[in-house]
Amino acid sequence: MARTSRTPARLSGAVRHAEAVLHVETPGEGFTDITREASAFLSEISAGDGVLTVFCRHTSASLTIQENADPDVQTDLLTALRTLAPRNFRWVHDTEGPDDMPAHVRTMLSDSSLSIPVRGGQPGLGTWQGIYLVEHRERPHRREVVLTFTGTLGQFP
């Protein structure tokens, strides 16, 4: 039988909510690291403990938490997505071009939103994790990512 354990529950003080929209200019298909911008948002609002929600407002781009140490990971992930949803398949929907429907499928395989715990004003990411916007279209796009924080406020500087 599996064994589990957890830390004791912590009750927070007064809960606050903050929101901002991040505009990301992508260079075309690939990964754009937005970890620094998410951390800057938390710092700007003096976040304490809570949850950071990251939401992509598009159906042909997505979000992921992935390794940020070895760029070969991103190369391999793009190869996997291209294999799972190839551009040269017999897609019916091609209103915006041959890369449109594969982009929708690739978004469905990943995430349009992420929830990240925040402790002491810092995103609770693992040592080798980063937050990425994944552009699934070939050409550059301007993408909107909504950042929201719900939780307590930390100490003001």
mmCIF file of C-alpha atoms in Angstrom:
data_model
loop_
_atom_site.group_PDB
_atom_site.id
_atom_site.type_symbol
_atom_site.label_atom_id
_atom_site.label_comp_id
_atom_site.label_asym_id
_atom_site.label_seq_id
_atom_site.Cartn_x
_atom_site.Cartn_y
_atom_site.Cartn_z
ATOM 1 C CA MET A 1 0.000 0.000 0.000
ATOM 2 C CA ALA A 2 1.249 3.494 -0.847
ATOM 3 C CA ARG A 3 2.207 5.766 2.008
ATOM 4 C CA THR A 4 1.509 9.457 2.043
ATOM 5 C CA SER A 5 2.251 12.327 4.368
ATOM 6 C CA ARG A 6 1.566 16.051 4.365
ATOM 7 C CA THR A 7 2.381 19.141 6.327
ATOM 8 C CA PRO A 8 -0.238 20.508 8.758
ATOM 9 C CA ALA A 9 -2.800 22.861 7.226
ATOM 10 C CA ARG A 10 -2.053 26.582 7.601
ATOM 11 C CA LEU A 11 -4.805 29.160 7.843
ATOM 12 C CA SER A 12 -4.123 32.432 6.054
ATOM 13 C CA GLY A 13 -5.082 35.950 6.989
ATOM 14 C CA ALA A 14 -7.200 38.267 4.859
ATOM 15 C CA VAL A 15 -7.311 37.107 1.249
ATOM 16 C CA ARG A 16 -6.649 39.531 -1.622
ATOM 17 C CA HIS A 17 -6.967 39.223 -5.377
ATOM 18 C CA ALA A 18 -4.831 40.866 -8.086
ATOM 19 C CA GLU A 19 -4.769 40.567 -11.857
ATOM 20 C CA ALA A 20 -2.612 41.701 -14.767
ATOM 21 C CA VAL A 21 -2.385 40.900 -18.471
ATOM 22 C CA LEU A 22 0.994 39.906 -19.864
ATOM 23 C CA HIS A 23 1.543 40.561 -23.583
ATOM 24 C CA VAL A 24 3.994 38.139 -25.158
ATOM 25 C CA GLU A 25 5.472 38.613 -28.639
ATOM 26 C CA THR A 26 6.376 35.121 -29.832
ATOM 27 C CA PRO A 27 8.984 34.485 -32.546
ATOM 28 C CA GLY A 28 6.861 31.667 -33.998
ATOM 29 C CA GLU A 29 6.706 28.018 -32.995
ATOM 30 C CA GLY A 30 8.525 27.337 -29.746
ATOM 31 C CA PHE A 31 8.768 28.011 -26.031
ATOM 32 C CA THR A 32 8.880 31.456 -24.405
ATOM 33 C CA ASP A 33 9.899 31.489 -20.744
ATOM 34 C CA ILE A 34 7.538 33.766 -18.771
ATOM 35 C CA THR A 35 8.724 32.764 -15.282
ATOM 36 C CA ARG A 36 10.491 36.083 -14.692
ATOM 37 C CA GLU A 37 7.399 38.082 -15.653
ATOM 38 C CA ALA A 38 5.174 35.973 -13.363
ATOM 39 C CA SER A 39 7.630 36.483 -10.477
ATOM 40 C CA ALA A 40 7.762 40.239 -11.166
ATOM 41 C CA PHE A 41 3.953 40.375 -10.976
ATOM 42 C CA LEU A 42 4.038 38.677 -7.555
ATOM 43 C CA SER A 43 6.724 41.093 -6.371
ATOM 44 C CA GLU A 44 4.835 44.143 -7.672
ATOM 45 C CA ILE A 45 1.720 43.264 -5.658
ATOM 46 C CA SER A 46 3.718 42.217 -2.560
ATOM 47 C CA ALA A 47 2.236 38.721 -2.674
ATOM 48 C CA GLY A 48 2.499 36.558 0.413
ATOM 49 C CA ASP A 49 1.009 33.059 0.368
ATOM 50 C CA GLY A 50 -1.644 31.923 -2.102
ATOM 51 C CA VAL A 51 -2.118 30.748 -5.668
ATOM 52 C CA LEU A 52 -0.868 32.195 -8.945
ATOM 53 C CA THR A 53 -3.105 31.349 -11.874
ATOM 54 C CA VAL A 54 -1.730 31.771 -15.384
ATOM 55 C CA PHE A 55 -4.265 31.672 -18.247
ATOM 56 C CA CYS A 56 -3.598 31.810 -22.009
ATOM 57 C CA ARG A 57 -6.349 33.590 -23.979
ATOM 58 C CA HIS A 58 -5.715 31.689 -27.206
ATOM 59 C CA THR A 59 -6.617 28.334 -28.763
ATOM 60 C CA SER A 60 -3.433 27.918 -30.788
ATOM 61 C CA ALA A 61 -0.933 28.594 -27.992
ATOM 62 C CA SER A 62 -0.676 26.973 -24.586
ATOM 63 C CA LEU A 63 1.091 26.963 -21.241
ATOM 64 C CA THR A 64 3.317 24.423 -19.573
ATOM 65 C CA ILE A 65 5.654 23.995 -16.641
ATOM 66 C CA GLN A 66 8.796 22.320 -17.917
ATOM 67 C CA GLU A 67 12.501 21.893 -17.335
ATOM 68 C CA ASN A 68 14.427 25.128 -17.704
ATOM 69 C CA ALA A 69 18.000 23.773 -17.551
ATOM 70 C CA ASP A 70 18.535 21.836 -20.796
ATOM 71 C CA PRO A 71 17.196 23.378 -24.059
ATOM 72 C CA ASP A 72 17.232 19.896 -25.621
ATOM 73 C CA VAL A 73 14.061 19.206 -23.615
ATOM 74 C CA GLN A 74 12.213 21.898 -25.577
ATOM 75 C CA THR A 75 13.543 20.521 -28.862
ATOM 76 C CA ASP A 76 12.334 17.029 -27.976
ATOM 77 C CA LEU A 77 8.955 18.316 -26.794
ATOM 78 C CA LEU A 78 8.429 20.172 -30.085
ATOM 79 C CA THR A 79 9.346 16.980 -31.947
ATOM 80 C CA ALA A 80 6.788 15.041 -29.910
ATOM 81 C CA LEU A 81 4.049 17.631 -30.563
ATOM 82 C CA ARG A 82 4.853 17.653 -34.287
ATOM 83 C CA THR A 83 4.569 13.853 -34.296
ATOM 84 C CA LEU A 84 1.282 13.801 -32.369
ATOM 85 C CA ALA A 85 -0.336 16.585 -34.424
ATOM 86 C CA PRO A 86 1.491 16.869 -37.772
ATOM 87 C CA ARG A 87 0.809 19.736 -40.151
ATOM 88 C CA ASN A 88 0.541 17.419 -43.172
ATOM 89 C CA PHE A 89 -2.390 15.406 -41.797
ATOM 90 C CA ARG A 90 -5.824 15.427 -43.460
ATOM 91 C CA TRP A 91 -7.263 18.197 -41.284
ATOM 92 C CA VAL A 92 -10.628 19.634 -42.335
ATOM 93 C CA HIS A 93 -10.259 22.993 -40.532
ATOM 94 C CA ASP A 94 -7.645 25.123 -42.296
ATOM 95 C CA THR A 95 -9.261 28.569 -42.227
ATOM 96 C CA GLU A 96 -6.096 30.266 -40.990
ATOM 97 C CA GLY A 97 -3.625 28.025 -42.800
ATOM 98 C CA PRO A 98 -2.202 24.512 -42.619
ATOM 99 C CA ASP A 99 -0.675 25.081 -39.170
ATOM 100 C CA ASP A 100 -3.991 26.165 -37.592
ATOM 101 C CA MET A 101 -5.669 22.837 -36.784
ATOM 102 C CA PRO A 102 -2.466 21.136 -35.581
ATOM 103 C CA ALA A 103 -2.015 24.144 -33.262
ATOM 104 C CA HIS A 104 -5.486 23.548 -31.790
ATOM 105 C CA VAL A 105 -4.716 19.862 -31.205
ATOM 106 C CA ARG A 106 -1.360 20.697 -29.601
ATOM 107 C CA THR A 107 -3.087 23.170 -27.268
ATOM 108 C CA MET A 108 -5.578 20.482 -26.294
ATOM 109 C CA LEU A 109 -2.673 18.165 -25.430
ATOM 110 C CA SER A 110 -1.139 20.749 -23.110
ATOM 111 C CA ASP A 111 -2.737 23.393 -20.856
ATOM 112 C CA SER A 112 -4.500 26.705 -21.301
ATOM 113 C CA SER A 113 -4.145 27.493 -17.584
ATOM 114 C CA LEU A 114 -1.807 26.668 -14.724
ATOM 115 C CA SER A 115 -2.211 26.939 -10.953
ATOM 116 C CA ILE A 116 1.014 27.468 -9.037
ATOM 117 C CA PRO A 117 1.301 27.665 -5.252
ATOM 118 C CA VAL A 118 2.921 30.823 -3.913
ATOM 119 C CA ARG A 119 4.786 30.867 -0.619
ATOM 120 C CA GLY A 120 6.451 33.958 0.744
ATOM 121 C CA GLY A 121 5.817 35.818 -2.504
ATOM 122 C CA GLN A 122 7.656 33.242 -4.630
ATOM 123 C CA PRO A 123 6.153 30.754 -7.104
ATOM 124 C CA GLY A 124 6.467 27.245 -5.659
ATOM 125 C CA LEU A 125 8.267 25.801 -8.676
ATOM 126 C CA GLY A 126 10.749 22.961 -8.481
ATOM 127 C CA THR A 127 14.481 23.489 -8.939
ATOM 128 C CA TRP A 128 14.485 22.891 -12.706
ATOM 129 C CA GLN A 129 10.994 24.187 -13.532
ATOM 130 C CA GLY A 130 9.985 27.224 -15.545
ATOM 131 C CA ILE A 131 6.652 28.605 -16.791
ATOM 132 C CA TYR A 132 6.417 28.647 -20.586
ATOM 133 C CA LEU A 133 4.058 29.980 -23.206
ATOM 134 C CA VAL A 134 4.142 27.501 -26.076
ATOM 135 C CA GLU A 135 3.505 28.999 -29.510
ATOM 136 C CA HIS A 136 2.088 26.352 -31.833
ATOM 137 C CA ARG A 137 1.849 28.514 -34.964
ATOM 138 C CA GLU A 138 4.736 28.945 -37.422
ATOM 139 C CA ARG A 139 4.672 32.732 -37.631
ATOM 140 C CA PRO A 140 5.108 35.250 -34.779
ATOM 141 C CA HIS A 141 2.041 36.207 -32.754
ATOM 142 C CA ARG A 142 1.147 38.630 -29.988
ATOM 143 C CA ARG A 143 -0.329 36.549 -27.169
ATOM 144 C CA GLU A 144 -2.170 37.582 -24.007
ATOM 145 C CA VAL A 145 -1.624 35.734 -20.759
ATOM 146 C CA VAL A 146 -3.716 36.632 -17.712
ATOM 147 C CA LEU A 147 -1.903 36.484 -14.380
ATOM 148 C CA THR A 148 -4.028 36.357 -11.231
ATOM 149 C CA PHE A 149 -3.024 35.994 -7.612
ATOM 150 C CA THR A 150 -5.376 35.065 -4.818
ATOM 151 C CA GLY A 151 -3.934 34.989 -1.339
ATOM 152 C CA THR A 152 -2.389 37.056 1.401
ATOM 153 C CA LEU A 153 -0.121 40.029 1.018
ATOM 154 C CA GLY A 154 3.433 39.898 2.314
ATOM 155 C CA GLN A 155 5.399 42.641 3.993
ATOM 156 C CA PHE A 156 5.830 45.837 2.036
ATOM 157 C CA PRO A 157 9.466 46.787 1.350
#
